[in-house]
Amino acid sequence: SGIKLWPCQMTMDVMGIKFGDFIDGVAKPVGAATFLDFAAEADISLFV
């Protein structure tokens, strides 16, 4: 389906969330700069 979910590393650190807490299919955490690089090449992006 082409949908990718990247969690924010800083938010995870601040909130004490572990990568294992996510459902299957979530990509490795990224920082804001990395996300912006990915989003710049996407047809549609959603930043929540």
Coordinates of N, CA and C in Angstrom, one line a residue:
S1 N 0.8 -1.2 0.0 CA 0.0 0.0 0.0 C 0.9 1.3 0.0
G2 N 2.1 1.1 0.3 CA 3.0 2.3 0.2 C 3.0 3.2 1.5
I3 N 2.3 2.8 2.5 CA 2.2 3.6 3.7 C 3.3 3.3 4.6
K4 N 4.0 4.3 5.1 CA 5.1 4.1 6.0 C 4.9 5.0 7.3
L5 N 5.2 4.4 8.4 CA 5.0 5.1 9.7 C 6.4 5.2 10.4
W6 N 6.9 6.4 10.6 CA 8.1 6.7 11.2 C 7.9 7.4 12.6
P7 N 8.1 6.7 13.7 CA 8.0 7.4 15.0 C 9.1 8.4 15.2
C8 N 8.8 9.5 15.9 CA 9.8 10.5 16.3 C 10.7 10.1 17.4
Q9 N 12.0 10.0 17.2 CA 12.9 9.6 18.2 C 12.9 10.4 19.4
M10 N 12.9 11.7 19.3 CA 12.9 12.6 20.4 C 11.6 12.5 21.3
T11 N 10.5 12.3 20.7 CA 9.2 12.1 21.4 C 9.3 10.8 22.2
M12 N 9.8 9.8 21.5 CA 9.9 8.5 22.2 C 10.8 8.6 23.4
D13 N 12.0 9.3 23.3 CA 12.9 9.5 24.4 C 12.2 10.3 25.6
V14 N 11.6 11.4 25.2 CA 10.9 12.2 26.3 C 9.8 11.5 27.0
M15 N 9.0 10.7 26.2 CA 7.9 10.0 26.8 C 8.2 8.6 27.3
G16 N 9.5 8.1 27.2 CA 9.9 6.8 27.6 C 9.3 5.7 26.9
I17 N 9.0 5.9 25.6 CA 8.4 4.9 24.8 C 9.5 4.0 24.1
K18 N 9.4 2.7 24.2 CA 10.3 1.8 23.6 C 9.8 1.4 22.2
F19 N 10.8 1.1 21.3 CA 10.4 0.7 19.9 C 9.5 -0.5 20.0
G20 N 9.7 -1.4 20.9 CA 8.9 -2.7 21.0 C 7.5 -2.4 21.4
D21 N 7.1 -1.2 21.9 CA 5.8 -0.8 22.2 C 4.9 -0.6 21.0
F22 N 5.5 -0.4 19.8 CA 4.7 -0.2 18.6 C 4.1 -1.4 18.0
I23 N 3.1 -1.3 17.2 CA 2.6 -2.4 16.5 C 3.6 -2.8 15.4
D24 N 3.4 -4.0 14.8 CA 4.2 -4.5 13.7 C 4.0 -3.5 12.5
G25 N 5.1 -3.3 11.8 CA 5.0 -2.5 10.6 C 5.5 -1.1 10.7
V26 N 5.7 -0.7 12.0 CA 6.2 0.7 12.2 C 7.7 0.7 11.9
A27 N 8.2 1.7 11.1 CA 9.6 1.8 10.8 C 10.5 2.2 12.0
K28 N 11.8 2.1 11.8 CA 12.7 2.6 12.9 C 12.5 4.1 13.1
P29 N 12.7 4.5 14.4 CA 12.5 5.9 14.7 C 13.5 6.8 13.9
V30 N 13.0 8.0 13.6 CA 13.8 9.0 13.0 C 13.7 10.4 13.6
G31 N 14.6 11.2 13.4 CA 14.6 12.6 13.9 C 13.8 13.5 12.9
A32 N 13.6 14.7 13.3 CA 12.8 15.6 12.4 C 13.5 15.9 11.1
A33 N 14.8 16.1 11.1 CA 15.5 16.4 9.8 C 15.4 15.2 8.9
T34 N 15.5 14.0 9.4 CA 15.4 12.8 8.5 C 13.9 12.7 8.0
F35 N 13.0 12.9 8.8 CA 11.6 12.9 8.4 C 11.3 13.9 7.3
L36 N 11.9 15.1 7.4 CA 11.7 16.1 6.4 C 12.3 15.7 5.1
D37 N 13.4 15.0 5.1 CA 14.0 14.5 3.9 C 13.0 13.5 3.2
F38 N 12.5 12.6 4.0 CA 11.5 11.6 3.5 C 10.3 12.3 2.9
A39 N 9.7 13.2 3.7 CA 8.5 13.9 3.3 C 8.6 14.7 2.1
A40 N 9.8 15.3 1.8 CA 10.1 16.1 0.6 C 9.9 15.3 -0.6
E41 N 10.1 14.0 -0.6 CA 10.0 13.1 -1.7 C 8.7 12.4 -1.8
A42 N 7.8 12.6 -0.9 CA 6.5 11.9 -0.8 C 5.5 12.6 -1.6
D43 N 4.5 11.9 -2.1 CA 3.3 12.5 -2.8 C 2.4 13.1 -1.7
I44 N 2.2 12.4 -0.6 CA 1.4 12.9 0.5 C 2.2 12.6 1.8
S45 N 2.2 13.6 2.7 CA 2.8 13.3 4.1 C 1.9 13.9 5.1
L46 N 1.9 13.3 6.3 CA 1.1 13.8 7.5 C 2.1 13.8 8.6
F47 N 2.2 15.0 9.2 CA 3.1 15.1 10.4 C 2.1 15.4 11.6
V48 N 2.1 14.5 12.5 CA 1.2 14.6 13.7 C 2.0 14.9 14.9

